[in-house]
């Protein structure tokens, strides 16, 4: 298996930049990246809002803090 992989690696041919398959792969990659990044941002806001509501924007400045 290792010798077959080495042979394939040595005989690789680069694709042209305007290759349709390469463009499709790059476009799909960008769509997936944007979807995962969007989910990350939504999830982060979803988790952050309850945290900030309970603890406040800075530690020690929460909504339940009394002035002493």
Tab-separated table of C-alpha atoms in Angstrom, residues 17-54:
chain	number	residue	atom	x	y	z
A	17	UNK	CA	-7.056	27.182	-11.963
A	18	UNK	CA	-10.097	27.312	-14.269
A	19	UNK	CA	-10.866	23.585	-13.882
A	20	UNK	CA	-14.588	23.128	-13.236
A	21	UNK	CA	-14.085	20.412	-10.603
A	22	UNK	CA	-11.555	22.530	-8.735
A	23	UNK	CA	-13.887	25.544	-8.778
A	24	UNK	CA	-16.785	23.407	-7.539
A	25	UNK	CA	-14.618	22.055	-4.712
A	26	UNK	CA	-13.515	25.563	-3.710
A	27	UNK	CA	-17.094	26.870	-3.805
A	28	UNK	CA	-18.386	23.982	-1.714
A	29	UNK	CA	-15.525	24.490	0.730
A	30	UNK	CA	-16.468	28.166	1.112
A	31	UNK	CA	-20.162	27.334	1.664
A	32	UNK	CA	-19.313	24.767	4.330
A	33	UNK	CA	-16.856	27.165	5.988
A	34	UNK	CA	-19.476	29.942	6.087
A	35	UNK	CA	-22.125	27.576	7.501
A	36	UNK	CA	-19.832	26.309	10.263
A	37	UNK	CA	-18.654	29.848	11.073
A	38	UNK	CA	-22.251	31.057	11.214
A	39	UNK	CA	-23.210	28.214	13.539
A	40	UNK	CA	-20.188	29.004	15.740
A	41	UNK	CA	-21.253	32.643	16.027
A	42	UNK	CA	-24.889	31.780	16.790
A	43	UNK	CA	-23.883	29.181	19.353
A	44	UNK	CA	-21.425	31.584	20.988
A	45	UNK	CA	-24.088	34.275	21.334
A	46	UNK	CA	-26.585	31.700	22.605
A	47	UNK	CA	-24.192	30.584	25.357
A	48	UNK	CA	-22.866	34.068	26.117
A	49	UNK	CA	-26.222	35.777	26.718
A	50	UNK	CA	-27.248	33.753	29.811
A	51	UNK	CA	-23.706	34.028	31.177
A	52	UNK	CA	-23.683	37.806	30.845
A	53	UNK	CA	-27.219	38.072	32.229
A	54	UNK	CA	-26.171	36.187	35.345
